[in-house]
PDB file of C-alpha atoms in Angstrom:
ATOM      1  CA  UNK A   1     -25.017  -8.361  13.854  1.00  0.00           C
ATOM      2  CA  UNK A   2     -21.319  -7.913  13.161  1.00  0.00           C
ATOM      3  CA  UNK A   3     -19.880 -10.639  10.947  1.00  0.00           C
ATOM      4  CA  UNK A   4     -16.657 -12.359  12.034  1.00  0.00           C
ATOM      5  CA  UNK A   5     -14.854 -10.991   8.979  1.00  0.00           C
ATOM      6  CA  UNK A   6     -15.753  -7.329   9.680  1.00  0.00           C
ATOM      7  CA  UNK A   7     -13.059  -4.885   8.522  1.00  0.00           C
ATOM      8  CA  UNK A   8     -14.502  -1.362   8.832  1.00  0.00           C
ATOM      9  CA  UNK A   9     -17.547   0.876   8.416  1.00  0.00           C
ATOM     10  CA  UNK A  10     -17.546   2.351   4.912  1.00  0.00           C
ATOM     11  CA  UNK A  11     -20.634   4.582   4.859  1.00  0.00           C
ATOM     12  CA  UNK A  12     -22.827   6.479   7.327  1.00  0.00           C
ATOM     13  CA  UNK A  13     -26.279   8.073   7.192  1.00  0.00           C
ATOM     14  CA  UNK A  14     -26.383  11.789   6.441  1.00  0.00           C
ATOM     15  CA  UNK A  15     -28.236  13.008   9.548  1.00  0.00           C
ATOM     16  CA  UNK A  16     -27.654  10.581  12.397  1.00  0.00           C
ATOM     17  CA  UNK A  17     -24.270   9.180  11.387  1.00  0.00           C
ATOM     18  CA  UNK A  18     -25.406   5.568  11.753  1.00  0.00           C
ATOM     19  CA  UNK A  19     -23.472   2.933   9.783  1.00  0.00           C
ATOM     20  CA  UNK A  20     -25.027   2.118   6.402  1.00  0.00           C
ATOM     21  CA  UNK A  21     -22.465  -0.316   5.008  1.00  0.00           C
ATOM     22  CA  UNK A  22     -19.395  -2.183   6.148  1.00  0.00           C
ATOM     23  CA  UNK A  23     -16.456  -3.820   4.432  1.00  0.00           C
ATOM     24  CA  UNK A  24     -15.825  -7.489   5.126  1.00  0.00           C
ATOM     25  CA  UNK A  25     -12.767  -9.634   4.527  1.00  0.00           C
ATOM     26  CA  UNK A  26     -13.295 -11.999   1.555  1.00  0.00           C
ATOM     27  CA  UNK A  27     -12.433 -15.056   3.659  1.00  0.00           C
ATOM     28  CA  UNK A  28     -13.786 -16.528   6.891  1.00  0.00           C
ATOM     29  CA  UNK A  29     -17.209 -14.956   6.587  1.00  0.00           C
ATOM     30  CA  UNK A  30     -20.685 -16.335   6.474  1.00  0.00           C
ATOM     31  CA  UNK A  31     -22.768 -18.227   8.952  1.00  0.00           C
ATOM     32  CA  UNK A  32     -21.095 -20.315  11.666  1.00  0.00           C
ATOM     33  CA  UNK A  33     -22.553 -23.490  10.080  1.00  0.00           C
ATOM     34  CA  UNK A  34     -20.583 -22.701   6.886  1.00  0.00           C
ATOM     35  CA  UNK A  35     -17.420 -22.017   8.830  1.00  0.00           C
ATOM     36  CA  UNK A  36     -17.640 -25.366  10.639  1.00  0.00           C
ATOM     37  CA  UNK A  37     -17.460 -27.146   7.262  1.00  0.00           C
ATOM     38  CA  UNK A  38     -14.169 -25.484   6.277  1.00  0.00           C
ATOM     39  CA  UNK A  39     -11.339 -27.821   5.411  1.00  0.00           C
ATOM     40  CA  UNK A  40      -9.169 -25.242   3.637  1.00  0.00           C
ATOM     41  CA  UNK A  41      -6.274 -23.505   5.340  1.00  0.00           C
ATOM     42  CA  UNK A  42      -7.435 -20.158   3.926  1.00  0.00           C
ATOM     43  CA  UNK A  43     -10.990 -20.520   5.252  1.00  0.00           C
ATOM     44  CA  UNK A  44     -14.376 -20.003   3.679  1.00  0.00           C
ATOM     45  CA  UNK A  45     -14.719 -17.723   0.643  1.00  0.00           C
ATOM     46  CA  UNK A  46     -17.057 -14.795   1.239  1.00  0.00           C
ATOM     47  CA  UNK A  47     -17.576 -12.865  -2.015  1.00  0.00           C
ATOM     48  CA  UNK A  48     -19.597 -10.023  -0.442  1.00  0.00           C
ATOM     49  CA  UNK A  49     -17.019  -7.272   0.104  1.00  0.00           C
ATOM     50  CA  UNK A  50     -19.498  -4.535   1.084  1.00  0.00           C
ATOM     51  CA  UNK A  51     -22.411  -5.426   3.346  1.00  0.00           C
ATOM     52  CA  UNK A  52     -25.506  -3.275   3.911  1.00  0.00           C
ATOM     53  CA  UNK A  53     -26.010  -3.109   7.681  1.00  0.00           C
ATOM     54  CA  UNK A  54     -28.646  -0.403   8.258  1.00  0.00           C
ATOM     55  CA  UNK A  55     -31.946  -2.106   9.145  1.00  0.00           C
ATOM     56  CA  UNK A  56     -34.317   0.628   7.877  1.00  0.00           C
ATOM     57  CA  UNK A  57     -32.497   1.073   4.574  1.00  0.00           C
ATOM     58  CA  UNK A  58     -32.292  -2.687   4.172  1.00  0.00           C
ATOM     59  CA  UNK A  59     -36.060  -3.041   4.712  1.00  0.00           C
ATOM     60  CA  UNK A  60     -36.776  -0.254   2.199  1.00  0.00           C
ATOM     61  CA  UNK A  61     -34.579  -1.941  -0.409  1.00  0.00           C
ATOM     62  CA  UNK A  62     -36.360  -5.215   0.319  1.00  0.00           C
ATOM     63  CA  UNK A  63     -39.627  -3.399  -0.447  1.00  0.00           C
ATOM     64  CA  UNK A  64     -38.140  -2.213  -3.753  1.00  0.00           C
ATOM     65  CA  UNK A  65     -37.173  -5.782  -4.612  1.00  0.00           C
ATOM     66  CA  UNK A  66     -40.619  -7.146  -3.664  1.00  0.00           C
ATOM     67  CA  UNK A  67     -42.337  -4.568  -5.873  1.00  0.00           C
ATOM     68  CA  UNK A  68     -40.442  -5.553  -9.016  1.00  0.00           C
ATOM     69  CA  UNK A  69     -37.622  -3.027  -9.166  1.00  0.00           C
ATOM     70  CA  UNK A  70     -34.952  -5.642  -9.894  1.00  0.00           C
ATOM     71  CA  UNK A  71     -36.714  -6.413 -13.191  1.00  0.00           C
ATOM     72  CA  UNK A  72     -37.314  -2.744 -13.966  1.00  0.00           C
ATOM     73  CA  UNK A  73     -33.660  -1.838 -13.400  1.00  0.00           C
ATOM     74  CA  UNK A  74     -32.511  -4.885 -15.356  1.00  0.00           C
ATOM     75  CA  UNK A  75     -34.648  -3.689 -18.260  1.00  0.00           C
ATOM     76  CA  UNK A  76     -32.966  -0.264 -18.089  1.00  0.00           C
ATOM     77  CA  UNK A  77     -29.591  -1.994 -18.389  1.00  0.00           C
ATOM     78  CA  UNK A  78     -30.706  -4.301 -21.190  1.00  0.00           C
ATOM     79  CA  UNK A  79     -31.993  -1.390 -23.266  1.00  0.00           C
ATOM     80  CA  UNK A  80     -28.994   0.936 -22.990  1.00  0.00           C
ATOM     81  CA  UNK A  81     -25.524  -0.134 -24.093  1.00  0.00           C
ATOM     82  CA  UNK A  82     -23.788   2.681 -22.185  1.00  0.00           C
ATOM     83  CA  UNK A  83     -25.564   1.752 -18.945  1.00  0.00           C
ATOM     84  CA  UNK A  84     -24.656  -1.904 -19.510  1.00  0.00           C
ATOM     85  CA  UNK A  85     -21.013  -0.893 -19.979  1.00  0.00           C
ATOM     86  CA  UNK A  86     -21.042   1.086 -16.720  1.00  0.00           C
ATOM     87  CA  UNK A  87     -22.657  -1.858 -14.938  1.00  0.00           C
ATOM     88  CA  UNK A  88     -19.971  -4.255 -16.170  1.00  0.00           C
ATOM     89  CA  UNK A  89     -17.346  -1.767 -14.988  1.00  0.00           C
ATOM     90  CA  UNK A  90     -18.891  -1.801 -11.497  1.00  0.00           C
ATOM     91  CA  UNK A  91     -18.537  -5.609 -11.454  1.00  0.00           C
ATOM     92  CA  UNK A  92     -14.914  -5.325 -12.641  1.00  0.00           C
ATOM     93  CA  UNK A  93     -14.143  -2.731  -9.977  1.00  0.00           C
ATOM     94  CA  UNK A  94     -15.802  -4.792  -7.248  1.00  0.00           C
ATOM     95  CA  UNK A  95     -13.862  -7.933  -8.192  1.00  0.00           C
ATOM     96  CA  UNK A  96     -10.597  -6.006  -8.243  1.00  0.00           C
ATOM     97  CA  UNK A  97     -11.310  -4.272  -4.900  1.00  0.00           C
ATOM     98  CA  UNK A  98     -12.178  -7.616  -3.314  1.00  0.00           C
ATOM     99  CA  UNK A  99      -9.027  -9.324  -4.657  1.00  0.00           C
ATOM    100  CA  UNK A 100      -6.761  -6.460  -3.584  1.00  0.00           C
ATOM    101  CA  UNK A 101      -8.312  -6.399  -0.094  1.00  0.00           C
ATOM    102  CA  UNK A 102      -6.844  -9.854   0.572  1.00  0.00           C
ATOM    103  CA  UNK A 103      -3.460 -10.097   2.191  1.00  0.00           C
ATOM    104  CA  UNK A 104      -0.642 -11.010  -0.187  1.00  0.00           C
ATOM    105  CA  UNK A 105      -0.260 -14.271   1.739  1.00  0.00           C
ATOM    106  CA  UNK A 106      -3.930 -15.194   1.180  1.00  0.00           C
ATOM    107  CA  UNK A 107      -3.755 -14.243  -2.520  1.00  0.00           C
ATOM    108  CA  UNK A 108      -0.651 -16.400  -2.922  1.00  0.00           C
ATOM    109  CA  UNK A 109      -2.268 -19.356  -1.162  1.00  0.00           C
ATOM    110  CA  UNK A 110      -5.411 -19.080  -3.287  1.00  0.00           C
ATOM    111  CA  UNK A 111      -3.355 -18.892  -6.491  1.00  0.00           C
ATOM    112  CA  UNK A 112      -1.276 -21.942  -5.561  1.00  0.00           C
ATOM    113  CA  UNK A 113      -3.720 -24.272  -3.819  1.00  0.00           C
ATOM    114  CA  UNK A 114      -7.339 -23.142  -4.191  1.00  0.00           C
ATOM    115  CA  UNK A 115      -8.073 -22.238  -7.789  1.00  0.00           C
ATOM    116  CA  UNK A 116     -11.855 -22.587  -7.429  1.00  0.00           C
ATOM    117  CA  UNK A 117     -11.910 -20.116  -4.549  1.00  0.00           C
ATOM    118  CA  UNK A 118      -9.488 -17.851  -6.393  1.00  0.00           C
ATOM    119  CA  UNK A 119     -11.788 -17.729  -9.413  1.00  0.00           C
ATOM    120  CA  UNK A 120     -14.792 -16.960  -7.183  1.00  0.00           C
ATOM    121  CA  UNK A 121     -13.021 -14.131  -5.378  1.00  0.00           C
ATOM    122  CA  UNK A 122     -11.087 -12.695  -8.305  1.00  0.00           C
ATOM    123  CA  UNK A 123     -13.582 -13.075 -11.135  1.00  0.00           C
ATOM    124  CA  UNK A 124     -17.080 -12.729  -9.684  1.00  0.00           C
ATOM    125  CA  UNK A 125     -18.711  -9.339  -9.389  1.00  0.00           C
ATOM    126  CA  UNK A 126     -21.184  -7.738  -6.995  1.00  0.00           C
ATOM    127  CA  UNK A 127     -23.135 -10.420  -5.044  1.00  0.00           C
ATOM    128  CA  UNK A 128     -20.763 -13.062  -6.376  1.00  0.00           C
ATOM    129  CA  UNK A 129     -22.256 -12.625  -9.853  1.00  0.00           C
ATOM    130  CA  UNK A 130     -20.532 -14.585 -12.592  1.00  0.00           C
ATOM    131  CA  UNK A 131     -20.593 -11.837 -15.177  1.00  0.00           C
ATOM    132  CA  UNK A 132     -17.513 -12.180 -17.358  1.00  0.00           C
ATOM    133  CA  UNK A 133     -19.253 -14.056 -20.198  1.00  0.00           C
ATOM    134  CA  UNK A 134     -22.456 -12.010 -20.302  1.00  0.00           C
ATOM    135  CA  UNK A 135     -23.080  -8.940 -22.415  1.00  0.00           C
ATOM    136  CA  UNK A 136     -25.349  -7.524 -19.712  1.00  0.00           C
ATOM    137  CA  UNK A 137     -24.933  -9.197 -16.321  1.00  0.00           C
ATOM    138  CA  UNK A 138     -27.998  -9.929 -14.224  1.00  0.00           C
ATOM    139  CA  UNK A 139     -28.807  -7.897 -11.139  1.00  0.00           C
ATOM    140  CA  UNK A 140     -28.862 -10.351  -8.237  1.00  0.00           C
ATOM    141  CA  UNK A 141     -29.350  -8.193  -5.157  1.00  0.00           C
ATOM    142  CA  UNK A 142     -30.170  -4.514  -4.840  1.00  0.00           C
ATOM    143  CA  UNK A 143     -28.807  -4.517  -1.272  1.00  0.00           C
ATOM    144  CA  UNK A 144     -25.337  -5.511  -2.501  1.00  0.00           C
ATOM    145  CA  UNK A 145     -25.326  -2.916  -5.289  1.00  0.00           C
ATOM    146  CA  UNK A 146     -26.400  -0.217  -2.864  1.00  0.00           C
ATOM    147  CA  UNK A 147     -23.727  -1.192  -0.333  1.00  0.00           C
ATOM    148  CA  UNK A 148     -21.123  -1.013  -3.125  1.00  0.00           C
ATOM    149  CA  UNK A 149     -22.440   2.370  -4.277  1.00  0.00           C
ATOM    150  CA  UNK A 150     -22.243   3.754  -0.734  1.00  0.00           C
ATOM    151  CA  UNK A 151     -18.814   2.230  -0.003  1.00  0.00           C
ATOM    152  CA  UNK A 152     -16.674   2.656  -3.070  1.00  0.00           C
ATOM    153  CA  UNK A 153     -15.338   5.638  -4.948  1.00  0.00           C
ATOM    154  CA  UNK A 154     -15.517   3.624  -8.179  1.00  0.00           C
ATOM    155  CA  UNK A 155     -19.312   3.902  -8.350  1.00  0.00           C
ATOM    156  CA  UNK A 156     -22.153   1.517  -9.084  1.00  0.00           C
ATOM    157  CA  UNK A 157     -24.892   2.593 -11.493  1.00  0.00           C
ATOM    158  CA  UNK A 158     -27.532   0.222 -10.093  1.00  0.00           C
ATOM    159  CA  UNK A 159     -26.662   1.357  -6.566  1.00  0.00           C
ATOM    160  CA  UNK A 160     -27.071   4.967  -7.707  1.00  0.00           C
ATOM    161  CA  UNK A 161     -30.496   4.137  -9.154  1.00  0.00           C
ATOM    162  CA  UNK A 162     -31.462   2.459  -5.873  1.00  0.00           C
ATOM    163  CA  UNK A 163     -30.378   5.592  -3.989  1.00  0.00           C
ATOM    164  CA  UNK A 164     -32.584   7.727  -6.241  1.00  0.00           C
ATOM    165  CA  UNK A 165     -35.520   5.349  -5.711  1.00  0.00           C
ATOM    166  CA  UNK A 166     -35.024   5.416  -1.939  1.00  0.00           C
ATOM    167  CA  UNK A 167     -35.033   9.225  -1.933  1.00  0.00           C
ATOM    168  CA  UNK A 168     -38.209   9.299  -4.056  1.00  0.00           C
ATOM    169  CA  UNK A 169     -40.193   6.482  -2.418  1.00  0.00           C
ATOM    170  CA  UNK A 170     -38.957   6.680   1.178  1.00  0.00           C
ATOM    171  CA  UNK A 171     -38.447  10.411   1.686  1.00  0.00           C
ATOM    172  CA  UNK A 172     -38.357  10.149   5.494  1.00  0.00           C
ATOM    173  CA  UNK A 173     -35.498   7.659   5.416  1.00  0.00           C
ATOM    174  CA  UNK A 174     -32.165   8.956   6.712  1.00  0.00           C
ATOM    175  CA  UNK A 175     -29.783   8.071   3.883  1.00  0.00           C
TER     176      UNK A 175
END
């Protein structure tokens, strides 16, 4: 599946060179049923900038989520102020990368006519997380954090932890 707002491949597996993550455009994404409902000239907001697209890695991360790792990683964040600070920085970086990936024309239109969409795209973090008013933001989706970790030079602590878990628990997986 290649979403309609595909921009580029951002990460590949080490051995086979298969795509791991892609970058999407923050507008005009999502399911066709969502797009049909669009009444805005700028389209549908799509807050997921980096999308995990490798089926085997995605399944393995789903297994991590099903076995309680979201809660375990959230606890690590909640119990360490430095980790929480790094996690907030990842959300800040993600929001800034997403906003700057828009064309200047789309940014201008959002600022002038679509403040709700602007806030969503400019102020939400990884997975569209509203994090600005939380001391320690919640982890919503390990897939999204891993895609950010693999795609961005700015780093993502939770994505790094997921990478370490994948190496330890799925040693045959081509990362």
